């Protein structure tokens, strides 16, 4: 099967070029100015053609909580967002803390074949923060990294040993950095809006204290710590410092943390309740600075589906988290339109860098010989993100029914068309 | 019409005119409470449900008396021991009671924003009787009514609120409402009981007790609720009384201030017994104003303001 994509504005992390792409047997056969014979041809004039996006941080709720999302619905949501590889976190039910569950998740993804499922194994058994999991086994079964995300690894001793152990396998620890005691009963960022609303606050320092600890433990162990969903100015500052000292630390930011502030919470909308919480305008500014100067390595969505019933209750009782796979493209393109990053940075932050961090070969770049994982984006398309467009089982996002700009119109996985927008 | 909203959720978005309208209405109702027969037929045939998801005998009783004096059928529903404990959702509980043709819900809830959430999901009128740390609007109205009664005006008065500001819905409602009526508001309390960021309040934060009470026309002390907030906010009630309690010496620094407290008081902690019982204390008149204010609120929401009969 030969597929030809013509008039492609190919946006790689390092350069943009206009070529035709010939795909053969799931591999990019050539980038060419010719128009070779193909079984199927797509004219992509006016679109951006990016290497398939890689989302290092999603929650697919499978096994155990499939009513929120399962690997199949999650994969469809990913494909509709231009995402061709995801790393589902381990806080499933049961917890993904052994090779059997890891393999179940990866295989279920493979069977469907529209998105690579690269499970994140738990750091500790049952995510109880006490004993280490069999990380070597899980890596062999398809795990890409380790994290107790959703929960912090509270014991510094446990985090130390996890970093040491996993570095022996060349792996990394993704850190959900949160000082639980300082966070207390908090449900939103502590600041002006918590003072106004009477909603209990979570200080920025809750996150920063643990980021500082984790960076120092990376210094101690030489292990690679990757800070998940960074959200505060001093958090970014700490990572910048760590990197300047040659410490093995990287980090990611979610689109909502660079797009929204805690002012959204004046409405008590549970679809704006997430952990870490939406922060102040200054923190949002710091996210953009961190993206601009490269302190922040990549963008990940922390796609966290919850059912309507769970979100439709008292603010304090509603779970933390919002969906994100299908809003990744428009929100990141906002950064491009604002001049915070350029198109190549978009490609780097959402594809190349995660591929590097996860040590994925043949992904994250459009070049001859790479896997034909491709996201085609119409950057100027304006549309209302509604339930019809939404492919996730859940609709818990503040962007539901909002007008967005920039849409993934076509997604290829291993050279196969796996998503085509019908608007 | 000066108050045309379906609900009373908080003071934060009420205009000066709306607040004054409710206070004026309450002043008229105060007279009824001094009649021999303390009852008017204004809300006859209306059903008012006190929906209390958090215990508060005083506030509930005050609303209940207010409703009965307006001839409404008042029903008390304590949720802690019933449906929500069986796993029913908040809105299902509300819809069930609404289905029995409720006109007004008076709601108290332990979580901030919960009363707004209910109001958005019921056709009935909703009165906030305290939600989490957020607001307690009828308490704020009764505070202002009491001040007006004793000082003859609100405009230009210096009011000091002292105590646990962060965790006080009474304080928060007053912080929004009082400056809107021309009151100079100042706050004081231990740093652990003040929000990190007080900018949105737009009022003066005092550095010590003396500064807070000096020249004040009204001193409002808040209840310390140690049982709810753990032991980290203050080391001991003895120390609290020493640095943040109101005593005779401090009261003398004021401008002959009236002393207020939302009750129930911890004698010797927020306020010394001699102050609580002195002539400047208006703690019991506050309770009386409470009934009038709640009558005014129920009346305004329940009738769209037909005349007082
Ligand atoms: Zn997390």
XYZ file of C-alpha atoms and ligand atoms in Angstrom:
733
model
C 0.000 0.000 0.000
C 1.471 3.303 -1.122
C 0.077 6.598 0.117
C 1.105 9.967 -1.231
C 0.635 13.210 0.662
C 1.136 16.165 -1.631
C 1.852 19.847 -1.019
C 2.877 19.152 2.564
C 4.179 21.951 4.722
C 6.250 19.638 6.862
C 6.889 21.134 10.276
C 9.704 19.351 12.052
C 11.320 20.426 15.294
C 14.280 21.955 13.484
C 12.979 23.048 10.107
C 10.013 23.484 7.857
C 10.010 22.227 4.276
C 7.477 21.813 1.523
C 7.543 18.348 -0.015
C 5.398 15.431 -0.993
C 5.492 12.488 1.392
C 5.453 8.951 0.031
C 4.399 6.363 2.574
C 4.985 2.685 1.960
C 4.267 -0.161 4.391
C 3.780 2.201 7.290
C 7.140 3.861 6.809
C 7.987 7.226 5.296
C 9.631 6.062 2.087
C 10.658 9.438 0.780
C 10.231 13.184 0.968
C 10.165 14.298 -2.591
C 9.283 16.996 -5.081
C 8.040 14.331 -7.502
C 4.565 12.822 -7.539
C 5.180 9.090 -7.611
C 2.369 6.589 -8.251
C 0.339 5.730 -5.141
C -2.791 3.800 -4.169
C -4.187 6.858 -2.494
C -3.261 10.523 -2.668
C -4.126 13.350 -0.275
C -3.657 16.986 -1.205
C -2.664 18.782 1.997
C -2.221 22.279 0.646
C -2.721 24.912 3.314
C -2.295 22.465 6.171
C 0.522 21.904 8.636
C 1.954 18.411 8.560
C 3.550 17.383 11.830
C 5.063 14.181 13.102
C 2.355 12.396 15.122
C 2.024 14.127 18.487
C 3.216 12.252 21.561
C 1.401 12.856 24.816
C 3.499 11.715 27.748
C 0.744 12.124 30.288
C -2.768 10.734 29.984
C -5.150 8.792 32.185
C -7.082 6.137 30.276
C -8.813 4.545 33.318
C -8.390 1.082 31.813
C -8.396 -1.362 33.550
C -11.019 -0.732 36.166
C -12.712 2.590 35.547
C -13.713 2.126 31.927
C -16.923 4.124 32.381
C -14.729 7.238 32.376
C -12.503 6.174 29.494
C -10.986 2.991 28.156
C -8.011 2.329 25.947
C -10.233 2.234 22.865
C -12.161 5.466 23.482
C -8.972 7.103 24.691
C -7.167 6.065 21.537
C -9.914 7.573 19.388
C -9.718 10.814 21.345
C -5.942 10.779 20.865
C -6.208 10.194 17.125
C -8.736 13.013 16.864
C -6.235 15.246 18.604
C -3.381 14.351 16.236
C -1.782 12.227 18.939
C -0.277 8.922 17.829
C 1.396 7.795 21.049
C 0.306 8.219 24.643
C 1.621 7.275 28.046
C -1.282 6.267 30.282
C -0.569 6.686 33.957
C -0.561 3.824 36.401
C -3.438 4.898 38.649
C -5.811 2.374 37.130
C -7.823 -0.138 39.148
C -5.923 -2.281 39.876
C -2.824 -0.132 39.735
C -0.459 -0.837 36.863
C 2.311 -2.046 39.122
C 3.219 -5.304 37.371
C 4.124 -6.596 33.932
C 0.809 -8.366 33.378
C -1.204 -5.165 33.520
C 1.418 -3.286 31.533
C 1.213 -5.892 28.796
C -2.586 -5.890 28.873
C -2.624 -2.135 28.262
C 0.029 -2.129 25.536
C -1.571 -5.090 23.744
C -5.054 -3.611 23.832
C -3.619 -0.523 22.168
C -1.777 -2.598 19.594
C -4.878 -4.571 18.733
C -6.797 -1.397 17.952
C -3.773 0.032 16.210
C -4.626 3.704 16.072
C -2.358 4.941 18.834
C 0.686 3.532 20.595
C -0.063 2.794 24.225
C 3.144 3.179 26.195
C 2.094 2.520 29.782
C 3.691 4.269 32.704
C 4.299 1.744 35.442
C 3.825 2.580 39.079
C 6.911 3.466 41.098
C 5.622 1.707 44.177
C 3.488 -1.366 44.644
C -0.154 -0.362 44.787
C 1.079 3.227 44.629
C 1.352 3.030 48.396
C 4.735 4.721 48.359
C 6.510 1.955 50.202
C 7.958 -0.877 48.097
C 9.406 -0.525 44.608
C 7.700 -2.269 41.704
C 9.428 -4.678 39.322
C 10.471 -1.953 36.947
C 12.699 -4.119 34.807
C 9.868 -6.529 34.115
C 7.476 -3.749 33.289
C 9.969 -2.121 30.917
C 10.253 -5.444 29.099
C 6.463 -5.615 28.911
C 6.253 -2.219 27.222
C 6.363 0.359 29.999
C 8.029 3.622 29.054
C 8.653 5.220 32.453
C 7.504 5.106 36.080
C 5.286 7.276 38.188
C 2.797 7.194 41.019
C 1.118 10.161 39.299
C -2.071 11.166 40.966
C -0.154 10.676 44.167
C 3.254 12.026 45.097
C 5.988 9.669 46.253
C 6.097 11.168 49.721
C 9.063 9.275 51.124
C 12.338 10.824 50.035
C 13.999 7.469 50.641
C 11.574 5.738 48.274
C 12.084 8.374 45.593
C 15.850 8.061 45.978
C 15.837 4.301 45.512
C 13.396 4.501 42.606
C 15.657 6.939 40.795
C 18.695 4.803 41.468
C 17.053 1.576 40.466
C 15.410 2.773 37.277
C 18.533 4.545 36.052
C 20.138 1.120 35.931
C 17.649 0.285 33.183
C 17.994 3.657 31.479
C 14.534 4.660 32.590
C 13.105 7.746 34.222
C 10.743 8.690 37.022
C 7.880 11.050 36.303
C 7.218 13.053 39.429
C 3.827 14.239 40.568
C 5.375 16.864 42.825
C 3.063 17.704 45.670
C 3.607 18.128 49.384
C 0.326 16.564 50.455
C 0.473 17.926 53.972
C 0.919 21.478 52.775
C -1.858 21.004 50.235
C -4.146 19.948 53.060
C -7.810 20.140 52.170
C -7.098 22.597 49.355
C -9.109 22.457 46.152
C -7.869 25.485 44.178
C -4.756 27.645 43.996
C -4.202 29.681 47.143
C -4.325 33.336 46.255
C -6.782 36.050 45.382
C -9.440 33.714 44.108
C -9.354 31.398 47.107
C -9.688 34.484 49.314
C -12.718 35.611 47.327
C -14.510 32.303 46.937
C -13.842 30.678 50.276
C -12.569 27.624 48.437
C -9.602 26.198 50.322
C -6.239 27.008 48.805
C -3.287 24.947 47.650
C -0.174 27.136 47.828
C 2.257 27.129 44.913
C 4.904 26.032 47.398
C 3.110 22.693 47.710
C 4.483 21.906 44.281
C 7.752 23.787 44.546
C 8.903 22.078 47.719
C 8.619 18.671 46.067
C 10.187 19.840 42.811
C 13.148 21.086 44.825
C 13.384 17.761 46.634
C 13.143 15.745 43.452
C 15.808 17.807 41.724
C 18.098 17.313 44.696
C 17.424 13.580 44.654
C 18.303 13.544 40.952
C 21.530 15.250 41.953
C 22.166 12.606 44.590
C 21.420 9.657 42.346
C 22.226 10.849 38.844
C 18.813 9.444 37.906
C 16.480 11.200 35.507
C 13.536 12.917 37.141
C 10.865 14.407 34.918
C 8.525 16.869 36.622
C 4.924 16.347 35.570
C 2.472 19.161 34.894
C 4.589 22.002 36.226
C 2.443 25.007 37.071
C 4.242 27.609 39.166
C 6.831 30.295 38.513
C 9.252 29.041 41.144
C 8.765 25.480 39.951
C 10.064 26.513 36.535
C 12.767 28.548 38.224
C 13.915 25.465 40.143
C 14.053 23.330 36.998
C 16.023 26.087 35.281
C 18.448 26.057 38.173
C 18.698 22.265 38.147
C 19.443 22.204 34.448
C 22.068 24.938 34.818
C 23.820 22.707 37.343
C 23.788 19.765 34.986
C 21.251 17.834 37.040
C 19.207 15.276 35.124
C 15.831 17.002 35.299
C 13.199 17.718 32.665
C 9.601 18.853 32.848
C 6.312 19.176 31.062
C 3.440 21.662 31.131
C -0.206 21.079 30.305
C -2.123 23.285 27.861
C -4.524 24.344 30.593
C -1.712 25.596 32.780
C -0.429 27.884 30.046
C -3.918 28.905 28.902
C -6.087 29.518 31.964
C -5.728 31.234 35.338
C -7.472 30.614 38.622
C -9.902 33.437 37.765
C -11.916 30.662 36.082
C -12.749 29.389 39.561
C -14.789 32.453 40.461
C -17.646 30.475 38.913
C -17.028 27.384 41.081
C -17.002 25.352 37.839
C -15.868 21.839 38.683
C -14.620 21.472 35.103
C -11.849 23.841 36.133
C -10.885 21.737 39.139
C -7.580 20.020 38.522
C -4.409 19.081 40.342
C -2.170 21.011 40.229
C -4.796 23.736 40.231
C -5.035 26.575 37.752
C -2.585 29.166 39.016
C -2.183 32.948 38.931
C -1.655 35.100 35.852
C 2.002 35.467 36.817
C 2.435 31.700 36.928
C 0.863 31.409 33.477
C 3.340 34.013 32.271
C 6.155 31.946 33.772
C 4.928 28.884 31.848
C 5.255 30.841 28.624
C 8.725 32.059 29.575
C 9.726 28.498 30.380
C 8.442 27.317 27.013
C 10.238 30.155 25.262
C 13.652 29.562 26.796
C 13.476 25.773 26.674
C 13.320 25.166 30.418
C 10.046 23.365 29.818
C 10.839 20.370 27.628
C 7.451 19.336 26.379
C 3.704 19.752 26.463
C 1.539 16.948 27.839
C -2.197 17.048 28.417
C -2.751 15.172 31.693
C -5.955 14.013 29.970
C -8.056 13.046 33.002
C -11.560 11.911 32.126
C -14.291 11.816 34.764
C -17.984 11.060 34.305
C -20.545 13.843 34.337
C -22.005 12.559 37.601
C -18.652 12.820 39.314
C -18.168 16.411 38.237
C -21.804 17.374 38.858
C -21.613 17.760 42.605
C -20.285 19.990 45.349
C -16.963 21.553 44.323
C -15.083 20.011 47.241
C -16.363 16.537 46.376
C -15.788 16.632 42.613
C -12.627 14.849 41.451
C -9.603 16.733 40.111
C -8.879 16.612 36.390
C -9.993 17.590 32.902
C -9.783 15.961 29.487
C -7.217 17.372 27.107
C -6.305 15.276 24.095
C -8.516 17.119 21.634
C -7.689 20.604 22.861
C -3.913 20.142 22.715
C -3.628 21.401 19.132
C -5.748 24.575 19.354
C -4.314 25.647 22.711
C -0.725 25.078 21.611
C -1.404 26.935 18.375
C -2.541 29.870 20.523
C 1.068 30.043 21.732
C 2.248 30.163 18.140
C -0.244 32.912 17.310
C 0.845 34.866 20.394
C 4.468 34.564 19.305
C 5.497 32.648 22.427
C 6.787 29.776 20.303
C 7.038 29.113 16.579
C 5.683 26.221 14.569
C 8.911 24.265 14.861
C 8.778 24.638 18.622
C 5.254 23.241 18.506
C 6.624 20.205 16.709
C 9.461 19.910 19.202
C 7.332 20.334 22.332
C 4.547 17.976 21.294
C 6.447 15.378 19.347
C 10.228 15.448 19.047
C 11.065 16.119 22.705
C 8.696 13.487 24.133
C 10.122 10.978 21.626
C 13.611 11.814 22.868
C 12.618 11.621 26.521
C 10.882 8.298 25.994
C 13.730 7.010 23.788
C 11.334 6.204 20.942
C 13.095 5.391 17.687
C 11.691 6.574 14.357
C 9.166 8.879 15.929
C 8.869 12.579 16.582
C 10.163 13.644 13.204
C 9.099 13.398 9.580
C 12.035 12.012 7.631
C 12.834 9.139 5.351
C 12.720 5.871 7.223
C 10.658 7.171 10.130
C 7.346 5.633 11.089
C 4.490 7.218 9.177
C 2.853 8.708 12.282
C 1.544 12.008 11.020
C -0.815 14.725 12.245
C -2.334 17.066 9.677
C -3.490 20.342 11.146
C -5.607 23.126 9.733
C -4.251 26.015 11.795
C -6.918 28.524 10.811
C -9.999 26.402 11.216
C -12.426 27.892 13.724
C -15.009 25.616 15.241
C -17.021 24.919 18.350
C -15.617 21.997 20.313
C -18.830 20.132 21.023
C -19.978 16.721 22.122
C -20.189 15.556 18.531
C -16.526 16.299 17.943
C -15.487 14.902 21.314
C -14.284 11.301 21.091
C -13.576 10.746 24.759
C -16.177 9.042 26.919
C -16.035 12.077 29.184
C -16.724 15.758 28.605
C -15.092 17.302 31.651
C -13.295 20.209 30.070
C -13.760 23.955 30.423
C -13.386 24.150 26.633
C -16.543 22.189 25.881
C -18.849 24.239 23.637
C -16.207 26.933 23.306
C -14.923 28.269 19.996
C -11.391 27.081 19.278
C -8.999 27.791 16.447
C -6.799 25.133 14.891
C -7.977 21.617 14.262
C -6.405 18.268 13.592
C -8.098 17.219 10.357
C -6.289 13.994 9.551
C -4.183 11.545 11.488
C -2.046 8.689 10.181
C -0.743 5.905 12.365
C 1.839 3.628 10.760
C 0.767 5.005 7.420
C -2.903 4.222 7.951
C -5.554 6.925 8.103
C -6.968 6.630 11.615
C -8.849 9.897 11.909
C -10.464 12.320 9.523
C -12.398 15.329 10.802
C -15.842 15.661 9.319
C -16.219 19.381 9.768
C -38.257 46.815 42.099
C -35.032 47.049 44.063
C -34.400 43.351 44.550
C -35.585 41.212 41.684
C -33.282 38.215 41.983
C -34.594 34.698 42.400
C -32.080 33.930 45.150
C -29.899 35.403 47.866
C -26.575 33.592 47.515
C -24.055 36.158 48.669
C -23.335 39.813 49.295
C -20.472 39.822 46.790
C -22.538 40.865 43.811
C -25.343 42.833 45.471
C -25.597 46.528 44.703
C -25.870 49.192 47.361
C -29.520 49.668 46.390
C -30.304 45.984 46.774
C -28.685 45.847 50.198
C -30.476 48.989 51.363
C -33.753 47.645 50.079
C -33.397 44.482 52.159
C -32.380 46.506 55.221
C -35.329 48.878 54.826
C -37.702 45.952 54.496
C -36.194 44.370 57.600
C -36.722 47.563 59.588
C -40.422 47.404 58.797
C -40.553 43.779 59.915
C -38.882 44.517 63.212
C -42.075 46.216 64.283
C -44.090 43.026 63.771
C -41.814 41.224 66.184
C -42.944 43.605 68.907
C -46.649 43.120 68.314
C -48.792 41.000 70.583
C -49.667 38.712 67.713
C -46.372 38.326 65.914
C -47.768 37.047 62.689
C -48.779 38.360 59.260
C -50.390 36.325 56.483
C -47.939 37.453 53.815
C -46.509 34.046 52.887
C -49.611 32.019 53.607
C -49.651 28.946 51.398
C -45.927 29.153 50.644
C -43.589 26.354 51.633
C -40.166 27.167 52.995
C -37.782 24.266 53.482
C -34.797 24.654 55.761
C -32.323 22.393 54.044
C -29.442 22.047 56.466
C -26.523 19.888 55.402
C -24.566 21.199 58.365
C -25.919 21.581 61.859
C -26.850 25.002 63.133
C -29.709 25.154 65.552
C -29.552 28.924 65.949
C -29.643 29.905 62.313
C -32.230 27.273 61.521
C -34.461 28.408 64.378
C -34.145 32.029 63.325
C -35.234 31.181 59.767
C -37.981 28.954 61.091
C -39.433 31.681 63.305
C -39.115 34.182 60.444
C -41.022 31.868 58.125
C -43.734 31.147 60.688
C -44.273 34.833 61.446
C -44.967 35.313 57.741
C -47.433 32.381 57.899
C -45.355 30.207 55.615
C -45.289 26.463 56.103
C -41.760 25.855 57.275
C -40.239 22.424 57.149
C -36.868 21.399 58.491
C -34.753 18.940 56.599
C -31.480 17.875 58.170
C -29.535 16.075 55.523
C -26.624 14.736 57.504
C -28.706 11.937 58.968
C -30.755 11.133 55.899
C -30.513 10.835 52.159
C -27.048 12.150 51.361
C -25.691 9.745 53.937
C -27.309 7.002 51.855
C -25.426 8.113 48.772
C -28.027 10.295 47.074
C -26.510 13.238 45.266
C -27.071 16.761 46.471
C -29.096 17.781 43.434
C -31.241 14.633 43.588
C -32.067 15.486 47.190
C -32.983 19.014 46.158
C -35.092 17.823 43.218
C -36.965 15.396 45.455
C -37.964 18.074 47.906
C -38.642 20.520 45.095
C -41.074 17.984 43.646
C -43.201 18.515 46.762
C -43.733 22.088 45.537
C -41.245 23.980 47.638
C -41.168 27.740 47.111
C -38.043 28.640 49.023
C -35.033 26.644 50.133
C -32.967 27.964 53.003
C -29.701 26.116 52.634
C -26.697 25.620 54.828
C -23.849 23.505 53.527
C -20.315 22.722 54.649
C -18.792 23.407 51.214
C -18.181 26.774 49.608
C -20.204 27.240 46.440
C -22.673 24.455 47.259
C -25.602 26.844 47.733
C -24.921 28.531 44.412
C -24.781 25.067 42.845
C -28.206 24.277 44.288
C -29.671 27.620 43.201
C -28.523 26.978 39.642
C -30.314 23.647 39.632
C -33.701 24.405 41.164
C -36.612 26.584 40.179
C -37.304 27.441 43.809
C -35.784 30.511 45.405
C -32.685 29.788 47.441
C -31.372 31.629 50.490
C -27.810 30.998 51.563
C -27.742 30.252 55.283
C -23.985 29.716 55.181
C -21.865 27.815 52.652
C -18.476 26.522 53.686
C -16.035 29.365 54.226
C -17.755 31.480 51.646
C -20.745 33.584 52.656
C -23.523 34.040 55.174
C -25.485 36.945 53.700
C -28.352 37.140 56.204
C -25.811 37.367 59.005
C -24.198 40.293 57.246
C -27.584 41.965 56.815
C -28.454 41.492 60.467
C -25.084 42.891 61.465
C -25.719 46.012 59.432
C -29.284 46.319 60.684
C -28.025 46.138 64.261
C -25.351 48.731 63.608
C -27.865 51.065 62.012
C -30.217 50.633 64.933
C -27.548 51.498 67.483
C -25.490 54.062 65.622
C -28.244 55.616 63.570
C -26.310 55.288 60.328
C -23.822 53.151 58.401
C -22.011 55.646 56.202
C -18.622 56.696 57.532
C -18.513 54.337 60.513
C -15.313 52.517 61.466
C -15.943 48.810 61.853
C -13.295 46.360 63.054
C -13.700 42.622 62.473
C -11.386 40.556 64.622
C -10.584 36.866 64.568
C -10.536 34.044 62.072
C -11.128 35.940 58.849
C -10.060 33.141 56.491
C -12.520 30.611 57.797
C -15.390 32.992 58.466
C -18.276 33.273 56.064
C -19.645 36.035 58.286
C -16.494 38.059 57.755
C -16.486 37.417 54.025
C -20.088 38.594 53.561
C -19.393 41.709 55.590
C -16.190 42.384 53.687
C -18.168 42.558 50.453
C -21.180 44.414 51.812
C -19.973 46.959 54.346
C -17.615 49.039 52.191
C -20.378 49.220 49.593
C -22.465 51.091 52.163
C -19.685 53.528 53.027
C -18.350 51.713 56.084
C -14.606 51.876 56.748
C -13.752 48.287 57.448
C -10.587 46.983 59.063
C -9.572 43.439 59.825
C -7.323 41.867 62.373
C -6.460 38.380 63.499
C -3.539 36.002 63.857
C -1.639 35.628 60.567
C -2.787 32.022 60.449
C -6.358 33.248 60.258
C -5.885 35.831 57.519
C -5.799 34.841 53.845
C -2.373 34.921 52.205
C -3.696 37.443 49.766
C -6.090 40.023 51.162
C -5.951 42.350 48.132
C -9.407 41.407 46.840
C -10.912 42.534 50.132
C -9.725 46.089 49.568
C -9.833 46.874 53.285
C -7.258 47.773 55.911
C -5.459 44.920 57.669
C -4.296 45.960 61.144
C -0.998 44.989 62.725
C -2.188 44.599 66.300
C -5.259 44.626 68.467
C -4.815 48.202 69.647
C -4.626 49.510 66.117
C -7.734 47.514 65.232
C -9.931 48.860 68.006
C -8.658 52.421 68.190
C -11.396 54.812 67.115
C -13.678 51.978 66.051
C -17.427 52.580 66.187
C -18.155 48.876 65.960
C -16.019 45.933 67.082
C -17.073 42.557 65.780
C -15.269 39.551 67.217
C -15.545 36.195 65.461
C -15.955 32.801 66.969
C -12.843 30.657 67.214
C -13.691 27.170 66.064
C -10.753 25.154 67.161
C -12.552 21.853 66.845
C -12.934 22.276 63.092
C -9.598 23.693 62.108
C -7.171 21.668 64.083
C -4.568 22.946 66.417
C -2.284 24.694 63.968
C -4.018 28.037 63.732
C -3.436 29.112 67.330
C -1.327 27.489 70.015
C -3.838 27.980 72.841
C -6.995 29.847 73.748
C -5.091 31.528 76.556
C -2.676 33.044 74.103
C -5.498 33.939 71.742
C -7.298 35.816 74.504
C -4.132 37.703 75.333
C -3.291 38.933 71.850
C -6.592 38.848 70.000
C -9.295 38.969 72.677
C -11.439 41.982 73.427
C -11.251 43.275 77.002
C -12.213 46.457 78.811
C -8.863 48.189 78.333
C -8.986 47.663 74.596
C -12.620 48.661 74.346
C -11.719 51.985 75.955
C -9.536 52.795 72.933
C -12.585 52.709 70.704
C -15.035 55.414 69.866
C -17.589 54.141 72.381
C -17.956 51.111 70.128
C -20.786 48.650 70.163
C -19.558 45.076 70.497
C -20.847 42.374 68.187
C -20.371 38.638 67.872
C -22.112 36.136 65.575
C -22.340 33.668 68.450
C -22.104 31.360 70.124
C -19.394 33.100 72.114
C -16.454 31.491 73.858
C -16.388 33.578 77.007
C -12.911 34.672 77.931
C -11.497 33.815 74.528
C -12.726 36.152 71.793
C -14.316 38.385 74.342
C -14.177 38.699 78.122
C -17.344 38.071 80.070
C -17.481 41.617 81.363
C -17.555 42.894 77.786
C -20.036 40.324 76.548
C -22.516 41.432 79.176
C -21.775 45.176 79.244
C -23.999 47.948 77.972
C -22.014 48.295 74.771
C -22.633 44.677 73.816
C -25.341 44.218 71.200
C -24.998 40.473 70.855
C -28.619 39.788 71.795
C -30.038 42.619 69.639
C -28.150 40.954 66.759
C -30.180 37.822 67.326
C -33.362 39.858 67.293
C -32.343 41.622 64.081
C -31.741 38.190 62.621
C -35.418 37.331 62.649
C -36.393 40.632 61.038
C -33.766 40.287 58.345
C -34.782 36.733 57.542
C -38.426 37.765 57.391
C -37.434 40.505 54.941
C -35.473 38.077 52.786
C -38.149 35.373 52.746
C -40.765 38.008 52.084
C -38.812 39.602 49.231
C -38.066 36.297 47.514
C -41.417 34.717 48.311
C -43.778 37.424 47.205
C -42.085 39.678 44.784
C -42.947 42.300 47.433
C -46.646 42.675 47.926
C -47.312 45.127 50.746
C -46.945 44.202 54.396
C -50.383 43.359 55.795
Zn -0.274 14.407 38.516
